Short mmCIF file of C-alpha atoms in Angstrom, two decimals:
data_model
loop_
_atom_site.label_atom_id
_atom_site.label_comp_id
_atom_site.label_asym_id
_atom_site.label_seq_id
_atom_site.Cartn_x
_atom_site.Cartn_y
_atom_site.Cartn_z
CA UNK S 1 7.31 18.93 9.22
CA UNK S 2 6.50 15.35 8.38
CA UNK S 3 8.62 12.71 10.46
CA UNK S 4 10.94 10.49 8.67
CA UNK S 5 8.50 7.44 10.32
CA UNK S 6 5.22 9.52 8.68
CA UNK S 7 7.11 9.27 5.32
CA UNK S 8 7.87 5.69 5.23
CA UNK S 9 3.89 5.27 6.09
CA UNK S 10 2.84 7.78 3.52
CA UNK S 11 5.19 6.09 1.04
CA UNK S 12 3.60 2.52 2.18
CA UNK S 13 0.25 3.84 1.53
CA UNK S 14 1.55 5.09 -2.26
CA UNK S 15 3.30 1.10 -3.40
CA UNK S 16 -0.10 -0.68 -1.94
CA UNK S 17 -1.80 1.74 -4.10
CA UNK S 18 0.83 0.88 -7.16
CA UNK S 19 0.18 -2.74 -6.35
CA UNK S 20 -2.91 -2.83 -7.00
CA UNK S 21 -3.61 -0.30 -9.83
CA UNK S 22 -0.73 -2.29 -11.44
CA UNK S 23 -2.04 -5.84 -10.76
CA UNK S 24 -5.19 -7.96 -11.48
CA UNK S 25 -8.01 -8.94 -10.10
CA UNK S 26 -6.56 -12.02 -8.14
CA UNK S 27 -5.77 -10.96 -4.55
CA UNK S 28 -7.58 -7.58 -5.34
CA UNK S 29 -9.46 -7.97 -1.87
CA UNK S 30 -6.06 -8.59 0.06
CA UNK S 31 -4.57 -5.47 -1.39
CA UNK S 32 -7.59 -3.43 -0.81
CA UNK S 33 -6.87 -4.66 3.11
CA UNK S 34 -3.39 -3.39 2.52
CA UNK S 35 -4.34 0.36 1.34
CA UNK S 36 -6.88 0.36 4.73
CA UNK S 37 -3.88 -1.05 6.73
CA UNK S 38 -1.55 1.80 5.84
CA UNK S 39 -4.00 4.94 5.75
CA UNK S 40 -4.64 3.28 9.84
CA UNK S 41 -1.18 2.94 10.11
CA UNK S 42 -0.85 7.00 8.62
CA UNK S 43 -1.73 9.44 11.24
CA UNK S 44 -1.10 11.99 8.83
CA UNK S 45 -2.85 10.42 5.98
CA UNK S 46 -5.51 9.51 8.85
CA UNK S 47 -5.99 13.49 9.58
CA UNK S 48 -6.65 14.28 5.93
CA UNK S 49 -8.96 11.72 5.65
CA UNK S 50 -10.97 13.02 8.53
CA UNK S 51 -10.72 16.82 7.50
CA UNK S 52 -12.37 15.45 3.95
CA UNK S 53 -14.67 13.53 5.67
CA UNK S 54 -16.44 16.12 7.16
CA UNK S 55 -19.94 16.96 5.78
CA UNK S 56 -19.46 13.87 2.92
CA UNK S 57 -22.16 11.66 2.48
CA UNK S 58 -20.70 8.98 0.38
CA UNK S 59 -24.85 7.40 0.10
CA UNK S 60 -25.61 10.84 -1.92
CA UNK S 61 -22.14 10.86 -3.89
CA UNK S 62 -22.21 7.08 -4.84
CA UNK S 63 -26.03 8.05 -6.08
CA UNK S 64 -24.76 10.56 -8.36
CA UNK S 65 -21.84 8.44 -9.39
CA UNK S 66 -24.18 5.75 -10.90
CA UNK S 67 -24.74 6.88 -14.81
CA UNK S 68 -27.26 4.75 -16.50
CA UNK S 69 -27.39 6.38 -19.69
CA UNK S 70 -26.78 5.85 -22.53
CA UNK S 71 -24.70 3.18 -20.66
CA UNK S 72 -24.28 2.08 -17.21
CA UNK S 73 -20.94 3.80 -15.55
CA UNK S 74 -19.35 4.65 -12.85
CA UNK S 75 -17.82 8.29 -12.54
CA UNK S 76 -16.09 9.84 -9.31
CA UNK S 77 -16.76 13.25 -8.32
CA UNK S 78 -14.36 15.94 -9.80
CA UNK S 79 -13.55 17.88 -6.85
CA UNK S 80 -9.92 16.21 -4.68
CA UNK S 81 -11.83 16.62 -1.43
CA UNK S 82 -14.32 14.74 -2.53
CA UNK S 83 -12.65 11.74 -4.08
CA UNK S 84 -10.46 10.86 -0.95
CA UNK S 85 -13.41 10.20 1.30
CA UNK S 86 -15.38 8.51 -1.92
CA UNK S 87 -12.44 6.26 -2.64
CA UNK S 88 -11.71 5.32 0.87
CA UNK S 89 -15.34 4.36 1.59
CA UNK S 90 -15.65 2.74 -1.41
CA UNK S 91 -12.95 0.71 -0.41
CA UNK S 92 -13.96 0.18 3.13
CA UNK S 93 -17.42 -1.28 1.50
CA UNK S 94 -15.53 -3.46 -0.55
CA UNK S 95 -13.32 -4.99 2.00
CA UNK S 96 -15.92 -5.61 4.59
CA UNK S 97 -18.24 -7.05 2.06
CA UNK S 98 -21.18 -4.83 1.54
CA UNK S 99 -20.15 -4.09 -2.02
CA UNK S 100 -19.27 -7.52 -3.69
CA UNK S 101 -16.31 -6.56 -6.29
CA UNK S 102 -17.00 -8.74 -9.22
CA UNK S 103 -20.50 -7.93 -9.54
CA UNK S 104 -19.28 -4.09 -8.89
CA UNK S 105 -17.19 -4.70 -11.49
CA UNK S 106 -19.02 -5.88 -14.03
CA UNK S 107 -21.74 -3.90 -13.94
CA UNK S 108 -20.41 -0.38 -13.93
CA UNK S 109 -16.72 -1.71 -15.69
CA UNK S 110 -16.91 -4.18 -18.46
CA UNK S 111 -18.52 -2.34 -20.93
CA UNK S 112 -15.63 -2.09 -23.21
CA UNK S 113 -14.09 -5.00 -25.33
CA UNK S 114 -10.47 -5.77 -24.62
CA UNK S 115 -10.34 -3.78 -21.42
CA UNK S 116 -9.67 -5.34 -18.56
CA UNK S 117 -12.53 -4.25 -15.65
CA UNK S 118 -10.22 -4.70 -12.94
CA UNK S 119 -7.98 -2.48 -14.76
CA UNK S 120 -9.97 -0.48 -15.43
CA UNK S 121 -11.55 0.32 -12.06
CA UNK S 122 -8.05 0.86 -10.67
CA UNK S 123 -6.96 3.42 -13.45
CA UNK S 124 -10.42 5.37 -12.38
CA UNK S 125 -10.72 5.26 -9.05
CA UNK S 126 -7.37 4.47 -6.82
CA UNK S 127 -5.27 5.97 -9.41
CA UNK S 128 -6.58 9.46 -8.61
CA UNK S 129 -6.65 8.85 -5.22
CA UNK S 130 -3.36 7.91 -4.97
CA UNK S 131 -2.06 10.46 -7.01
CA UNK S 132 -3.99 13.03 -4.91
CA UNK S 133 -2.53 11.72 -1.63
CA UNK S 134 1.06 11.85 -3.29
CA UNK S 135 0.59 15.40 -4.50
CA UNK S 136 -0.66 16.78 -1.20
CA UNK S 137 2.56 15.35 0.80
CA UNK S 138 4.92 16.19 -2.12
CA UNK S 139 3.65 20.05 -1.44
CA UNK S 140 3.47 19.57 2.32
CA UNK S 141 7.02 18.49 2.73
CA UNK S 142 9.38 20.96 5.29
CA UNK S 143 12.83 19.94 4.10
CA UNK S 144 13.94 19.67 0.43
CA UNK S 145 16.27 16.88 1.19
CA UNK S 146 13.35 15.08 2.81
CA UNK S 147 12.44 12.91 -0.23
CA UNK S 148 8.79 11.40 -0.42
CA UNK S 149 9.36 8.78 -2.00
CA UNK S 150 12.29 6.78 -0.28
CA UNK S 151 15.12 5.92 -1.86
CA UNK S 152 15.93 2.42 -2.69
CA UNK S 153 19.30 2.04 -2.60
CA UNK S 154 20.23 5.30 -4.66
CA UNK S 155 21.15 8.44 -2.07
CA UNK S 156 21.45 11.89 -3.24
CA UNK S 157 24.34 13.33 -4.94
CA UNK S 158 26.21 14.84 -2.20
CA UNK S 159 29.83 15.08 -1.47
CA UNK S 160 30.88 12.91 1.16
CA UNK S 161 33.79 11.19 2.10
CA UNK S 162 34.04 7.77 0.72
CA UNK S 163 34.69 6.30 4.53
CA UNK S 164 30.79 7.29 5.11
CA UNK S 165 29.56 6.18 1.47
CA UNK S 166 30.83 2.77 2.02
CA UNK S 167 29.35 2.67 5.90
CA UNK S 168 25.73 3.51 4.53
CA UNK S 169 26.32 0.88 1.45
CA UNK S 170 27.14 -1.81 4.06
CA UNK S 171 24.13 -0.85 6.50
CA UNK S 172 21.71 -1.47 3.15
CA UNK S 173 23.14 -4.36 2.08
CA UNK S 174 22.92 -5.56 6.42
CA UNK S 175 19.50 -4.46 6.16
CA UNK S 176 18.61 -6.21 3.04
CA UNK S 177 20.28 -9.66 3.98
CA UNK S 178 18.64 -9.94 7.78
CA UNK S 179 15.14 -9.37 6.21
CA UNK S 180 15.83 -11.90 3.26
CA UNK S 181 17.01 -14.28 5.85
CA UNK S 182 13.99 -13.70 8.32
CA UNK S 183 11.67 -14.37 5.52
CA UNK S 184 13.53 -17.88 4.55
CA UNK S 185 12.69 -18.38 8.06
CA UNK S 186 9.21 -17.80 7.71
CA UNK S 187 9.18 -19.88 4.92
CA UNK S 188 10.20 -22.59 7.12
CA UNK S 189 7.72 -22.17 9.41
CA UNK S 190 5.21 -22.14 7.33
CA UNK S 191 5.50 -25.94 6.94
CA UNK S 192 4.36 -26.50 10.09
CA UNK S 193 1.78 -23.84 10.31
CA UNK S 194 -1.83 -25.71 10.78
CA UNK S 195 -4.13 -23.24 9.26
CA UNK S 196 -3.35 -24.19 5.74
CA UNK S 197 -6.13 -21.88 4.01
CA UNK S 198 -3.66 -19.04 5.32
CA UNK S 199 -0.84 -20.21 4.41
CA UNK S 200 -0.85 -19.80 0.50
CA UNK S 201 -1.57 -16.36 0.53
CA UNK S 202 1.18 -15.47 3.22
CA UNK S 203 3.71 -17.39 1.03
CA UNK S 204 3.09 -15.80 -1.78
CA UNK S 205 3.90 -12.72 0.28
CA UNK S 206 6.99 -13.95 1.88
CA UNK S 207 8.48 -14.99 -1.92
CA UNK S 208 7.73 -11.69 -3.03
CA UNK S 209 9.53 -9.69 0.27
CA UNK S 210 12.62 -11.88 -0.52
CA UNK S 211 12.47 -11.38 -4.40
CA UNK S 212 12.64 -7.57 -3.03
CA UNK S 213 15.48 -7.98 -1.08
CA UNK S 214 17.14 -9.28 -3.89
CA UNK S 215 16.17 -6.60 -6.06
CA UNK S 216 17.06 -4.53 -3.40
CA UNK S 217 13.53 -2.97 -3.61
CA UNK S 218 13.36 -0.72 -0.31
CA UNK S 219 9.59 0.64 -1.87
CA UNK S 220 7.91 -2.57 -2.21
CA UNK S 221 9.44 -4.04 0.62
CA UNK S 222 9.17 -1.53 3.13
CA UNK S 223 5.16 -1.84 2.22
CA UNK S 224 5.00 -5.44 2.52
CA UNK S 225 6.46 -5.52 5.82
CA UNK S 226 4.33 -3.17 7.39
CA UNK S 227 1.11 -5.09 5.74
CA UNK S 228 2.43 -8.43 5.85
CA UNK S 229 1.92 -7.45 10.15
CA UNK S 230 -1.95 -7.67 9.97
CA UNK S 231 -2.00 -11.15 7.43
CA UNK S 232 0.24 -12.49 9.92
CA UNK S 233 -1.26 -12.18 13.37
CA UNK S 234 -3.63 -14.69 12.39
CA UNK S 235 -0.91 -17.40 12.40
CA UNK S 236 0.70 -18.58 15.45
CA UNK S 237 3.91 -19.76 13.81
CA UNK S 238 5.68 -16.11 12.37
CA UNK S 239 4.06 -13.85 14.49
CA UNK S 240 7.19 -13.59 16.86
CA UNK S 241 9.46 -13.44 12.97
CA UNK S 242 6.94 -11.24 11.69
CA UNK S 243 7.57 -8.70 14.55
CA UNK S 244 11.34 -9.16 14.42
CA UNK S 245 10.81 -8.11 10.37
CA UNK S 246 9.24 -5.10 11.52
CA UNK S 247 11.67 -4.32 14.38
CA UNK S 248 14.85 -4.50 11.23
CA UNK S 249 13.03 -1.77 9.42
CA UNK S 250 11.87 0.18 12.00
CA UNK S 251 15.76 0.14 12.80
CA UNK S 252 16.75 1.26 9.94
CA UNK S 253 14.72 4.55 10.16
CA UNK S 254 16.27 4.91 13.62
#
């Protein structure tokens, strides 16, 4: 059985993914940080991982994914168990910077006119990850009512009374407001915050949580919590906010 924490980590790991097969190339490497962030954060996702890993040589398997003719390409291997551990190394090379990602990208990706390489890279190669990873939880789940993917702020038809409907409405929209106002908070500290070539990208972050919370968004902002952890310690000013963020949705789960 796969703990309601395990799911909200699992279901992390799936909106990074989205993000960035969804997005463009700008802040591609700071995504890529966020799909490594919640497969760590995953001991389930973690376990598969290391069960795929065994006897891979990505070195042999990137080899044979290099076509040269009658163009250059890039093709993963066809078999699931092989394209977790390929993906997730390829990403891991990316992200510590053995594999620059623009030249990656337009040598094996921009072959086409009109298609985006970015794009297209994401479509080929996280897309069937991610859809892999989603598929194998979907089938591993214990409980029916257990939904992967967690609700935003839609529950399951059930018949309740409306005394308890109301309660859970009013927790969400709790939950919702105290992160939207810890992030204004942020925002406020980032003012003050003195390593300024940080500070752009962690805004950016911080407007989109709170656009979330407006949207009431639980996906997207449940993911950007849990990643927006790492980008943080690095600046003195939010860490002690940034934990508090954390500590509301960890809550919320409890």
């Amino acid at each position: 059985m796969i703990s309601i924490e395990e799911v909200a980590k699992i279901n992390n790991l799936i909106n990074s993914c989205d993000e960035l097969i969804n997005g463009k190339f700008i802040l591609s490497e700071y995504k890529i940080a966020k799909i490594l962030n919640d497969i760590g954060e995953s001991k389930e996702v973690y376990k598969l991982l290391a069960e795929c890993m065994q006897n891979f040589n990505f070195d042999r398997e990137f080899s044979r994914a290099e076509i040269t003719l009658p163009r250059k390409k890039f093709v993963l291997p066809e078999e699931p168990e092989k394209i977790l551990p390929f993906v997730f190394c390829l990403l891991m090379e990316i992200n510590n910077k053995k594999l620059d990602l623009n030249s990656f990208l337009n040598e094996y990706y921009s072959d086409e006119e009109g298609v985006d390489p970015f794009s297209k890279f994401a479509s080929e190669t996280v897309k069937p990850f991610r859809n892999i990873i989603y598929n194998y939880f979907k089938e591993e789940e214990a409980e029916p009512e257990q939904n992967f993917n967690v609700p935003e702020t839609e529950q399951p038809e059930k018949e309740e009374p409306q005394e308890e409907q109301s309660e859970e409405e009013e927790n969400i929209e709790k939950f919702f407001n105290e992160c939207e106002n810890i992030c204004k908070d942020i925002l406020s500290e980032l003012q003050y915050e003195r390593k300024k070539d940080l500070v752009d990208d962690a805004r950016y972050v911080v407007q989109t949580m709170i656009m979330a919370c407006e949207e009431k968004n639980f996906r997207t902002l449940s993911a950007l919590i849990i990643s927006f952890g790492a980008m943080s310690e690095n600046l003195k000013s939010i860490r002690f906010l940034t934990r508090e963020l954390k500590n509301i949705l960890i809550s919320f789960f409890g």
